[in-house]
Amino acid sequence: MTTGLASVFSLMRAPFRVFVLVIVGALVATACSSTVETSPQAAATVTSTPHSSADNCGSGFIAHELEHITSGPGNTASTFDGTGAGVGVADLDGDGDLDIVLANLSDTSSVLENTGDLNFTRHELERGRFRGVSLVDVTNDGATDIVLTTGIGPPVLFENPATGDLGAFARTRLDGVRAATYSMAWTDIGGDGDLDLITGSYNAELTLLRNSPILGEDTGVVFHERSADGFTINRLSETAQALALITTDIDGDGQFDVLVGNDLATPDMIWQQDDDEGLMAVDLLSTSSYSTMSLDAADLDNDGRNELFSTDMKPAQTDDRYREVDEDMAAAPVVDDIQTPENVLNDFGDDGFTNMASGQAISTTGWSWSGLFGDLDNDGLQDLYVANGMRSDQLFDFLPDARLVEENQAFRNTGEAFEPASDWGLASPVGGRGMAQADLDGDGDLDIVINNLDAPASLFENTLCGTAITVSLEWLGTNNPDGLGAQVAATAGGTTWTREITSSRGYLSSGPPIAHIGVDNEELVDVFITWPDGHVSTLNDQPTNTHLTISRTPE
């Protein structure tokens, strides 16, 4: 059953809404149970580790600076350098703490080793011009590797030495991967237990001829299907201006689809999995952002289906600082009639996609880069945080340092609307680009890391506390050990919360392969894992305020 955001966010009154959500929650739980009963079962074991006790609960976030500054060469203010770089979070040394990788445009990229209590030791990775960050076990040796994009060539693999030494990553190549890559995502297409790679190119700021062969012929969107023999190349699209690329289950069929967010006059793209044909291009969007800069997907109303969010560059009110942008937009081509120059929240219901952001504050957040969903207050509803700002001597030469300064924006999901959460202390004006959300101190709530431009990276420590579970997977005996492409559901009190295990979210960034689920003070939950091959593992009566490691037993 699909209720849709229109009914949950806009039409309900409080007493009626409580009654309806109880019914919806029961129906979703029933549907989940039905799916579990009809799906092939997979035996699994679970290890439970309690979250650390939160001793500093408060009303918002505490800002910390990290030892890393992303900047372009010299004092450049080119538009292409103004787009910044990404961030990744994962456990790189296997000690149970999540570490941070921050890409850099001209100086040294950083590996920040988590030594506990939100303290980090910096290791230099490599000096170079890097953009996107993915942290995945490419070599299948049990240690998480680092993959960075350059924008002008294939991704670069930094192999984890698997010794615990985070200063000893070795640069190497991804054999068989030659596509010019700006954005990327790793997942298990087809559920065969191999990690596949999808790449997207971008050159809109490199040349006035947007689709000229300046990057060679290996551009566009490319699906690199992996097997024991290496990568098989399938070019999905010859053209792309892919600032964002994610994988998610759009239609609720249990298989991850591919979404590409394109800048300016190139339409966004979707490929869905087909059992017989593989990845098939589909036209599902009735509205899309004109200059898509970030993509994220989440189940915002706990109805079992994901909503899609894309960011653009539109302020909430007329802003004279945007005059050059407005002139360029007025002269820019319009490829189709579904593109709109603002953020878009697409709700996928029985009748297709509907834009639920129009007229809401979340549609006009400024020059927005990463926009990520996460249950920041652990109340069972996923909130939204958007990073803002830009630097360009072409567009903002009349501003100090050619810099558009805008505050990041946080929104609380109330179940009826997204309301500004100005009291959370997240209105940073520093100039964020890539972003990741993860529980960095092990206390069960989501902290936030942002790779800023020309300023120290930011860590926002969450003190909102609340009740949650976190779930990581071990798909033993496969080349997808973290279970990328799996779905995690938790049920309690008539509500079912769903999450996905992904490698790419927002803008050029990746979070850990861990599902974080706020459960609104529930003490026990039933947990269902739908693995990439469609098998389901069920674990009843799991304690909350706990990290669950679920290991699938090899057949």
Coordinates of C-alpha atoms in Angstrom, one line a residue:
M1 CA 0.0 0.0 0.0
T2 CA 1.3 3.5 -0.9
T3 CA -0.1 6.5 1.0
G4 CA 2.3 9.0 -0.6
L5 CA 3.7 12.2 0.8
A6 CA 0.8 14.2 -0.4
S7 CA -1.5 12.6 2.2
V8 CA 1.1 12.3 5.0
F9 CA 2.7 15.7 4.7
S10 CA -0.1 18.0 3.4
L11 CA -3.6 16.8 4.0
M12 CA -3.7 15.2 7.5
R13 CA -4.8 16.9 10.6
A14 CA -3.1 15.7 13.8
P15 CA -5.8 13.4 15.4
F16 CA -6.8 11.9 12.1
R17 CA -3.1 11.5 11.1
V18 CA -2.3 9.4 14.2
F19 CA -5.3 7.1 13.4
V20 CA -4.2 6.7 9.7
L21 CA -0.6 6.1 10.5
V22 CA -1.5 3.3 12.8
I23 CA -3.5 1.6 10.0
V24 CA -0.7 2.3 7.4
G25 CA 2.0 1.0 9.8
A26 CA 0.0 -2.2 10.4
L27 CA -0.6 -2.7 6.6
V28 CA 3.1 -2.1 5.8
A29 CA 4.1 -4.6 8.5
T30 CA 1.6 -7.1 7.1
A31 CA 3.0 -6.6 3.6
C32 CA 6.5 -7.0 4.9
S33 CA 5.6 -10.2 6.7
S34 CA 3.9 -11.5 3.5
T35 CA 7.0 -10.7 1.4
V36 CA 9.2 -12.5 4.0
E37 CA 7.0 -15.6 3.9
T38 CA 7.0 -15.9 0.1
S39 CA 10.7 -15.1 -0.5
P40 CA 13.4 -17.7 -0.3
Q41 CA 14.9 -17.7 3.1
A42 CA 18.6 -17.3 4.1
A43 CA 20.0 -18.4 7.4
A44 CA 21.8 -15.7 9.3
T45 CA 23.4 -15.1 12.7
V46 CA 23.5 -11.8 14.6
T47 CA 26.1 -10.2 16.9
S48 CA 24.8 -7.4 19.1
T49 CA 26.9 -4.6 20.4
P50 CA 25.3 -1.9 22.6
H51 CA 25.7 1.7 21.5
S52 CA 27.9 3.7 23.8
S53 CA 26.1 5.7 26.5
A54 CA 25.3 9.3 25.3
D55 CA 26.5 11.6 28.1
N56 CA 26.1 14.9 26.4
C57 CA 22.5 14.9 25.2
G58 CA 21.3 18.3 24.2
S59 CA 19.2 20.2 21.7
G60 CA 21.3 20.1 18.6
F61 CA 24.8 19.7 17.1
I62 CA 28.3 20.8 18.2
A63 CA 30.6 21.9 15.4
H64 CA 34.2 20.7 15.2
E65 CA 36.9 21.5 12.6
L66 CA 38.7 18.6 10.9
E67 CA 42.4 18.7 9.8
H68 CA 41.7 19.0 6.1
I69 CA 41.2 21.9 3.7
T70 CA 40.0 21.4 0.1
S71 CA 41.1 24.1 -2.3
G72 CA 41.9 24.6 -6.0
P73 CA 45.3 25.5 -7.4
G74 CA 46.6 28.8 -6.3
N75 CA 43.9 31.4 -5.6
T76 CA 41.7 30.2 -8.5
A77 CA 38.0 31.1 -8.4
S78 CA 37.1 29.2 -11.6
T79 CA 33.6 27.8 -11.7
F80 CA 34.9 24.3 -12.2
D81 CA 37.0 24.6 -9.0
G82 CA 34.0 26.1 -7.2
T83 CA 32.3 22.7 -7.3
G84 CA 34.6 21.3 -4.7
A85 CA 35.0 17.6 -3.7
G86 CA 33.5 14.7 -1.8
V87 CA 33.8 12.8 1.4
G88 CA 33.6 9.1 2.4
V89 CA 33.0 7.4 5.8
A90 CA 33.8 3.7 6.5
D91 CA 35.7 1.5 8.9
L92 CA 39.1 1.3 7.1
D93 CA 41.1 -0.4 9.8
G94 CA 38.6 -2.9 11.1
D95 CA 38.6 -1.6 14.7
G96 CA 34.9 -0.9 14.8
D97 CA 35.2 2.9 14.5
L98 CA 34.3 4.8 11.3
D99 CA 37.1 6.7 9.6
I100 CA 36.9 9.6 7.1
V101 CA 38.4 10.2 3.7
L102 CA 38.3 13.7 2.2
A103 CA 39.2 14.3 -1.4
N104 CA 41.1 17.4 -2.5
L105 CA 41.3 19.4 -5.7
S106 CA 44.9 20.4 -5.7
D107 CA 46.5 19.6 -2.3
T108 CA 46.7 16.3 -0.5
S109 CA 43.6 14.2 0.1
S110 CA 43.2 13.0 3.7
V111 CA 42.5 9.8 5.6
L112 CA 41.3 10.7 9.1
E113 CA 41.7 7.7 11.5
N114 CA 39.1 7.6 14.2
T115 CA 40.9 7.1 17.5
G116 CA 37.7 7.4 19.6
D117 CA 35.7 10.2 21.3
L118 CA 35.6 12.1 18.0
N119 CA 39.4 12.4 17.8
F120 CA 41.1 11.8 14.5
T121 CA 44.7 11.2 13.4
R122 CA 45.4 12.5 9.9
H123 CA 47.2 10.5 7.2
E124 CA 48.1 11.9 3.9
L125 CA 46.8 9.9 1.0
E126 CA 48.1 11.5 -2.2
R127 CA 48.4 14.9 -3.7
G128 CA 46.3 15.3 -6.8
R129 CA 43.1 16.5 -8.3
F130 CA 40.4 14.3 -7.0
R131 CA 36.6 14.6 -6.9
G132 CA 34.3 11.7 -5.8
V133 CA 34.9 9.3 -2.9
S134 CA 33.7 5.7 -2.6
L135 CA 34.8 3.4 0.2
V136 CA 34.2 -0.3 -0.8
D137 CA 36.0 -3.6 -0.6
V138 CA 37.0 -3.8 -4.2
T139 CA 39.7 -6.5 -3.8
N140 CA 37.4 -8.7 -1.6
D141 CA 40.1 -9.3 1.1
G142 CA 38.0 -8.1 4.0
A143 CA 39.5 -4.6 4.1
T144 CA 37.7 -1.5 2.7
D145 CA 39.6 0.2 -0.2
I146 CA 39.4 3.9 -1.3
V147 CA 38.3 4.8 -4.8
L148 CA 38.6 8.4 -6.0
T149 CA 37.5 10.0 -9.2
T150 CA 39.5 12.7 -11.1
G151 CA 36.8 13.9 -13.6
I152 CA 39.1 13.6 -16.6
G153 CA 40.1 9.9 -16.4
P154 CA 39.1 6.6 -14.9
P155 CA 38.7 6.1 -11.1
V156 CA 41.8 5.6 -9.1
L157 CA 42.0 2.7 -6.6
F158 CA 43.9 3.0 -3.4
E159 CA 44.3 -0.5 -2.1
N160 CA 44.0 -1.1 1.7
P161 CA 47.0 -3.0 3.0
A162 CA 44.8 -4.8 5.5
T163 CA 47.3 -4.2 8.2
G164 CA 45.5 -1.5 10.1
D165 CA 48.0 1.1 8.8
L166 CA 45.9 3.9 7.3
G167 CA 49.0 5.7 6.0
A168 CA 49.9 2.8 3.7
F169 CA 47.2 2.7 1.0
A170 CA 48.8 1.8 -2.4
R171 CA 47.7 3.5 -5.6
T172 CA 46.8 1.1 -8.4
R173 CA 44.4 0.7 -11.3
L174 CA 41.0 -0.7 -11.7
D175 CA 41.8 -3.1 -14.5
G176 CA 39.4 -2.8 -17.4
V177 CA 37.9 0.5 -16.2
R178 CA 38.8 3.4 -18.6
A179 CA 35.7 5.6 -18.5
A180 CA 36.2 9.3 -17.7
T181 CA 34.6 9.5 -14.3
Y182 CA 33.3 12.4 -12.2
S183 CA 30.6 10.6 -10.2
M184 CA 30.2 6.9 -9.5
A185 CA 28.3 4.2 -7.5
W186 CA 29.1 0.6 -6.6
T187 CA 26.4 -2.0 -6.1
D188 CA 25.4 -5.5 -6.9
I189 CA 23.4 -5.3 -10.1
G190 CA 21.6 -8.6 -10.6
G191 CA 22.3 -10.0 -7.1
D192 CA 25.0 -12.3 -8.3
G193 CA 27.4 -11.5 -5.4
D194 CA 29.8 -9.3 -7.4
L195 CA 30.4 -5.6 -6.9
D196 CA 29.6 -3.7 -10.1
L197 CA 30.5 -0.1 -10.9
I198 CA 28.5 2.6 -12.6
T199 CA 30.3 5.8 -13.7
G200 CA 29.2 9.2 -15.0
S201 CA 31.2 11.8 -16.8
Y202 CA 31.1 15.6 -16.6
N203 CA 32.7 18.3 -18.7
A204 CA 30.2 21.2 -18.8
E205 CA 32.6 23.6 -17.1
L206 CA 35.6 22.4 -19.2
T207 CA 34.4 23.4 -22.6
L208 CA 31.8 25.6 -24.2
L209 CA 31.0 22.6 -26.5
R210 CA 29.3 20.7 -23.7
N211 CA 29.4 17.3 -25.4
S212 CA 32.7 17.7 -27.3
P213 CA 35.1 14.7 -27.1
I214 CA 37.6 16.6 -24.9
L215 CA 37.5 13.7 -22.5
G216 CA 37.8 11.1 -25.2
E217 CA 35.3 8.6 -26.3
D218 CA 34.9 6.9 -22.9
T219 CA 32.3 9.4 -21.6
G220 CA 28.6 9.3 -20.6
V221 CA 27.1 6.7 -18.2
V222 CA 29.0 3.4 -18.2
F223 CA 27.9 0.2 -16.5
H224 CA 30.9 -2.0 -15.5
E225 CA 29.5 -5.4 -14.8
R226 CA 31.9 -7.5 -12.8
S227 CA 32.6 -11.2 -12.8
A228 CA 35.4 -13.5 -12.0
D229 CA 36.9 -12.6 -15.4
G230 CA 36.9 -8.8 -14.7
F231 CA 34.7 -6.0 -15.9
T232 CA 32.4 -6.2 -18.9
I233 CA 31.7 -2.7 -20.3
N234 CA 28.2 -1.5 -21.2
R235 CA 27.8 2.1 -22.2
L236 CA 24.3 3.2 -21.1
S237 CA 24.5 6.7 -22.4
E238 CA 27.0 8.4 -24.7
T239 CA 26.4 11.8 -23.0
A240 CA 26.2 12.9 -19.4
Q241 CA 26.8 15.9 -17.2
A242 CA 26.6 13.7 -14.1
L243 CA 27.2 15.7 -11.0
A244 CA 25.3 13.0 -9.1
L245 CA 24.9 9.2 -9.5
I246 CA 23.2 6.9 -7.0
T247 CA 21.6 3.4 -6.9
T248 CA 18.3 2.8 -5.2
D249 CA 15.2 0.7 -5.5
I250 CA 12.7 3.1 -7.2
D251 CA 9.7 0.9 -7.7
G252 CA 9.8 -1.5 -4.7
D253 CA 10.7 -4.6 -6.7
G254 CA 13.7 -5.4 -4.5
Q255 CA 16.3 -4.6 -7.2
F256 CA 18.5 -1.5 -7.2
D257 CA 18.1 0.9 -10.1
V258 CA 20.5 3.6 -11.4
L259 CA 19.8 7.3 -11.2
V260 CA 21.9 10.0 -12.8
G261 CA 21.5 13.7 -12.0
N262 CA 22.8 15.9 -14.8
D263 CA 23.8 19.5 -14.8
L264 CA 22.1 22.2 -16.9
A265 CA 20.4 21.2 -20.1
T266 CA 21.0 17.5 -20.0
P267 CA 17.9 15.6 -18.5
D268 CA 18.3 13.4 -15.5
M269 CA 18.3 9.7 -16.4
I270 CA 17.0 6.4 -14.9
W271 CA 17.8 2.8 -15.7
Q272 CA 15.7 0.1 -14.1
Q273 CA 16.7 -3.5 -13.7
D274 CA 14.8 -6.0 -15.9
D275 CA 15.1 -9.7 -15.2
D276 CA 15.5 -10.5 -18.9
E277 CA 17.1 -7.3 -20.4
G278 CA 19.3 -6.0 -17.6
L279 CA 19.4 -2.2 -17.1
M280 CA 16.8 -0.5 -19.2
A281 CA 16.3 3.2 -19.7
V282 CA 12.9 4.5 -18.5
D283 CA 11.1 7.8 -18.5
L284 CA 9.5 8.0 -15.0
L285 CA 10.0 11.6 -13.9
S286 CA 7.2 14.1 -14.4
T287 CA 9.4 16.8 -12.7
S288 CA 13.2 17.0 -12.4
S289 CA 15.7 19.7 -11.3
Y290 CA 17.1 21.6 -14.2
S291 CA 20.7 21.6 -12.8
T292 CA 20.8 18.5 -10.6
M293 CA 23.7 18.7 -8.3
S294 CA 22.9 16.0 -5.7
L295 CA 20.6 13.0 -5.4
D296 CA 19.3 11.1 -2.4
A297 CA 16.6 8.5 -1.8
A298 CA 14.8 7.6 1.4
D299 CA 11.4 6.3 2.7
L300 CA 10.2 9.5 4.3
D301 CA 6.7 8.4 5.3
N302 CA 7.4 4.8 6.3
D303 CA 5.2 3.4 3.5
G304 CA 7.8 1.1 2.2
R305 CA 8.7 3.1 -0.9
N306 CA 11.5 5.6 -1.5
E307 CA 11.2 9.2 -2.3
L308 CA 13.8 10.9 -4.5
F309 CA 15.4 14.3 -3.7
S310 CA 17.5 16.4 -6.1
T311 CA 19.1 19.8 -5.3
D312 CA 19.5 22.8 -7.7
M313 CA 20.4 26.4 -7.2
K314 CA 17.5 28.6 -6.3
P315 CA 17.2 31.0 -3.4
A316 CA 14.0 31.3 -1.3
Q317 CA 13.5 34.9 -2.4
T318 CA 14.8 37.3 -5.0
D319 CA 18.5 37.7 -4.5
D320 CA 20.5 40.2 -6.4
R321 CA 23.7 38.1 -6.0
Y322 CA 22.1 35.6 -8.5
R323 CA 21.8 38.2 -11.3
E324 CA 24.5 36.6 -13.5
V325 CA 23.0 33.2 -12.8
D326 CA 19.5 34.4 -13.7
E327 CA 20.8 35.8 -17.0
D328 CA 22.6 32.6 -17.9
M329 CA 19.5 30.6 -17.0
A330 CA 17.2 32.8 -19.1
A331 CA 19.5 32.1 -22.1
A332 CA 20.0 28.4 -21.5
P333 CA 18.2 25.8 -23.6
V334 CA 15.3 23.8 -22.1
V335 CA 15.5 20.2 -23.2
D336 CA 12.0 19.2 -22.1
D337 CA 9.1 20.5 -20.2
I338 CA 9.7 18.6 -17.0
Q339 CA 12.8 20.4 -15.8
T340 CA 12.4 23.1 -13.2
P341 CA 15.2 25.3 -11.7
E342 CA 14.7 24.3 -8.0
N343 CA 15.0 21.3 -5.7
V344 CA 12.6 18.5 -6.4
L345 CA 11.1 15.8 -4.1
N346 CA 9.6 13.0 -6.2
D347 CA 7.1 10.7 -4.5
F348 CA 6.7 7.4 -6.4
G349 CA 3.1 6.3 -6.0
D350 CA 0.7 4.1 -7.9
D351 CA 0.3 6.8 -10.6
G352 CA 4.0 7.5 -11.0
F353 CA 6.1 10.3 -9.6
T354 CA 4.7 13.5 -8.1
N355 CA 6.8 16.5 -7.0
M356 CA 6.0 17.2 -3.4
A357 CA 8.6 20.0 -2.9
S358 CA 7.0 22.7 -4.9
G359 CA 5.9 25.5 -2.7
Q360 CA 7.7 24.1 0.4
A361 CA 10.9 25.6 1.9
I362 CA 12.9 22.6 0.8
S363 CA 12.5 23.5 -2.8
T364 CA 14.5 26.8 -2.6
T365 CA 17.5 26.3 -0.4
G366 CA 20.0 28.4 -2.4
W367 CA 23.0 27.1 -4.3
S368 CA 22.7 23.6 -2.9
W369 CA 25.2 20.7 -3.2
S370 CA 24.7 17.7 -1.0
G371 CA 21.2 17.2 0.2
L372 CA 20.9 14.1 2.5
F373 CA 18.1 12.4 4.4
G374 CA 18.7 10.9 7.8
D375 CA 16.8 10.5 11.0
L376 CA 18.8 13.1 12.9
D377 CA 16.6 13.1 16.0
N378 CA 15.8 9.3 16.1
D379 CA 12.1 9.9 16.1
G380 CA 11.4 7.4 13.3
L381 CA 11.1 10.0 10.5
Q382 CA 14.0 11.0 8.2
D383 CA 15.1 14.6 8.2
L384 CA 16.9 16.7 5.6
Y385 CA 20.2 18.6 5.6
V386 CA 21.5 20.6 2.7
A387 CA 25.0 22.1 2.1
N388 CA 25.2 25.4 0.3
G389 CA 27.6 28.0 -1.2
M390 CA 29.6 28.7 -4.4
R391 CA 32.7 30.4 -5.6
S392 CA 33.1 31.6 -9.2
D393 CA 34.8 34.6 -10.7
Q394 CA 32.6 34.2 -13.8
L395 CA 29.3 34.5 -11.8
F396 CA 30.2 36.3 -8.6
D397 CA 33.2 38.6 -9.5
F398 CA 31.3 41.5 -7.8
L399 CA 31.3 39.6 -4.4
P400 CA 34.2 39.5 -2.0
D401 CA 36.6 36.7 -3.1
A402 CA 34.0 35.8 -5.8
R403 CA 32.3 33.8 -3.1
L404 CA 28.5 33.3 -2.7
V405 CA 28.1 32.8 1.1
E406 CA 24.9 31.0 2.1
E407 CA 24.1 29.0 5.3
N408 CA 23.5 25.3 5.2
Q409 CA 19.9 24.4 5.9
A410 CA 18.4 21.7 8.2
F411 CA 14.8 20.6 8.1
R412 CA 12.9 18.4 10.6
N413 CA 10.5 15.9 9.3
T414 CA 7.3 16.2 11.4
G415 CA 5.3 13.7 9.5
E416 CA 3.2 16.5 8.0
A417 CA 5.9 18.7 6.5
F418 CA 9.6 19.5 6.5
E419 CA 10.1 22.4 8.9
P420 CA 13.3 24.5 9.3
A421 CA 15.3 23.2 12.3
S422 CA 17.1 26.4 13.1
D423 CA 17.6 25.3 16.7
W424 CA 19.8 22.4 15.7
G425 CA 22.9 24.6 15.2
L426 CA 23.6 23.4 11.6
A427 CA 23.4 26.7 9.8
S428 CA 27.1 26.8 8.8
P429 CA 28.0 29.5 6.2
V430 CA 31.5 28.0 5.5
G431 CA 30.6 26.6 2.0
G432 CA 29.9 22.8 2.0
R433 CA 30.1 20.5 -1.0
G434 CA 30.4 16.7 -0.3
M435 CA 28.6 15.4 2.8
A436 CA 28.2 12.1 4.7
Q437 CA 26.1 11.1 7.7
A438 CA 27.3 8.4 10.1
D439 CA 27.5 7.5 13.8
L440 CA 31.1 8.4 14.3
D441 CA 31.1 8.1 18.1
G442 CA 29.1 4.9 18.4
D443 CA 26.2 6.4 20.5
G444 CA 23.5 5.6 18.0
D445 CA 22.8 9.0 16.4
L446 CA 23.9 10.4 13.1
D447 CA 26.8 12.8 13.1
I448 CA 27.6 14.8 9.9
V449 CA 30.9 15.4 8.0
I450 CA 31.1 18.0 5.3
N451 CA 34.0 18.7 2.9
N452 CA 34.0 22.4 2.6
L453 CA 35.8 24.5 0.0
D454 CA 38.7 26.7 1.1
A455 CA 38.0 26.1 4.7
P456 CA 38.5 23.3 7.2
A457 CA 36.2 20.3 6.8
S458 CA 33.4 20.2 9.4
L459 CA 32.2 17.6 11.8
F460 CA 28.8 18.2 13.4
E461 CA 28.5 16.1 16.6
N462 CA 24.9 15.0 17.2
T463 CA 23.6 15.5 20.8
L464 CA 19.9 15.0 20.0
C465 CA 20.2 11.3 21.2
G466 CA 17.1 9.1 21.1
T467 CA 16.6 5.4 20.4
A468 CA 18.0 3.7 17.3
I469 CA 19.5 0.5 15.9
T470 CA 22.4 0.4 13.4
V471 CA 22.8 -2.6 11.1
S472 CA 25.8 -3.9 9.1
L473 CA 25.9 -7.0 7.0
E474 CA 28.3 -9.7 6.2
W475 CA 27.5 -11.7 3.0
L476 CA 30.0 -14.4 3.5
G477 CA 31.4 -16.4 0.5
T478 CA 30.7 -13.6 -2.0
N479 CA 32.6 -10.7 -3.7
N480 CA 30.1 -8.3 -2.1
P481 CA 31.0 -8.8 1.6
D482 CA 29.2 -5.7 2.9
G483 CA 25.9 -6.6 1.1
L484 CA 25.7 -3.5 -1.1
G485 CA 22.3 -3.5 -2.7
A486 CA 20.6 -5.1 0.3
Q487 CA 17.5 -3.6 2.0
V488 CA 17.0 -3.5 5.8
A489 CA 13.6 -3.3 7.5
A490 CA 12.8 -3.0 11.2
T491 CA 9.2 -3.4 12.6
A492 CA 7.8 -2.5 15.9
G493 CA 4.6 -0.9 17.3
G494 CA 2.8 -1.2 14.0
T495 CA 5.5 0.8 12.0
T496 CA 8.0 -0.5 9.6
W497 CA 11.2 1.5 8.8
T498 CA 13.2 0.6 5.7
R499 CA 16.7 1.5 4.7
E500 CA 19.2 0.5 1.9
I501 CA 22.8 -0.5 2.0
T502 CA 24.5 1.8 -0.6
S503 CA 27.9 3.2 -1.6
S504 CA 27.0 6.6 -3.1
R505 CA 24.7 9.4 -1.8
G506 CA 24.4 13.1 -2.3
Y507 CA 27.2 14.9 -4.2
L508 CA 30.4 12.9 -4.9
S509 CA 30.2 11.2 -1.4
S510 CA 29.6 7.9 0.3
G511 CA 28.5 6.9 3.7
P512 CA 29.3 3.6 5.5
P513 CA 27.5 0.4 4.5
I514 CA 25.4 0.6 7.6
A515 CA 21.7 1.1 8.1
H516 CA 20.8 3.6 10.8
I517 CA 17.1 3.4 12.0
G518 CA 15.6 5.7 14.6
V519 CA 12.8 3.7 16.3
D520 CA 11.2 6.3 18.5
N521 CA 11.7 4.7 22.0
E522 CA 10.9 1.1 21.0
E523 CA 12.7 -1.5 23.0
L524 CA 12.6 -4.5 20.7
V525 CA 12.3 -4.7 16.9
D526 CA 12.0 -7.5 14.3
V527 CA 14.6 -7.1 11.6
F528 CA 14.3 -8.3 8.0
I529 CA 17.2 -8.3 5.5
T530 CA 16.4 -8.6 1.8
W531 CA 19.8 -9.6 0.3
P532 CA 20.7 -8.5 -3.3
D533 CA 19.8 -12.0 -4.6
G534 CA 16.2 -11.7 -3.2
H535 CA 16.7 -14.1 -0.2
V536 CA 15.4 -12.9 3.1
S537 CA 16.8 -13.3 6.7
T538 CA 14.5 -12.7 9.6
L539 CA 15.7 -11.9 13.1
N540 CA 13.0 -11.3 15.7
D541 CA 13.0 -9.4 19.0
Q542 CA 16.3 -7.6 18.5
P543 CA 17.2 -5.0 21.2
T544 CA 17.4 -1.3 20.3
N545 CA 20.2 1.1 21.3
T546 CA 22.3 -1.6 19.7
H547 CA 24.5 -2.2 16.6
L548 CA 23.6 -5.5 14.9
T549 CA 26.1 -7.3 12.7
I550 CA 24.1 -9.8 10.6
S551 CA 26.1 -12.5 8.9
R552 CA 24.5 -14.6 6.2
T553 CA 25.5 -18.3 6.3
P554 CA 26.9 -19.5 3.0
E555 CA 24.7 -22.1 1.2

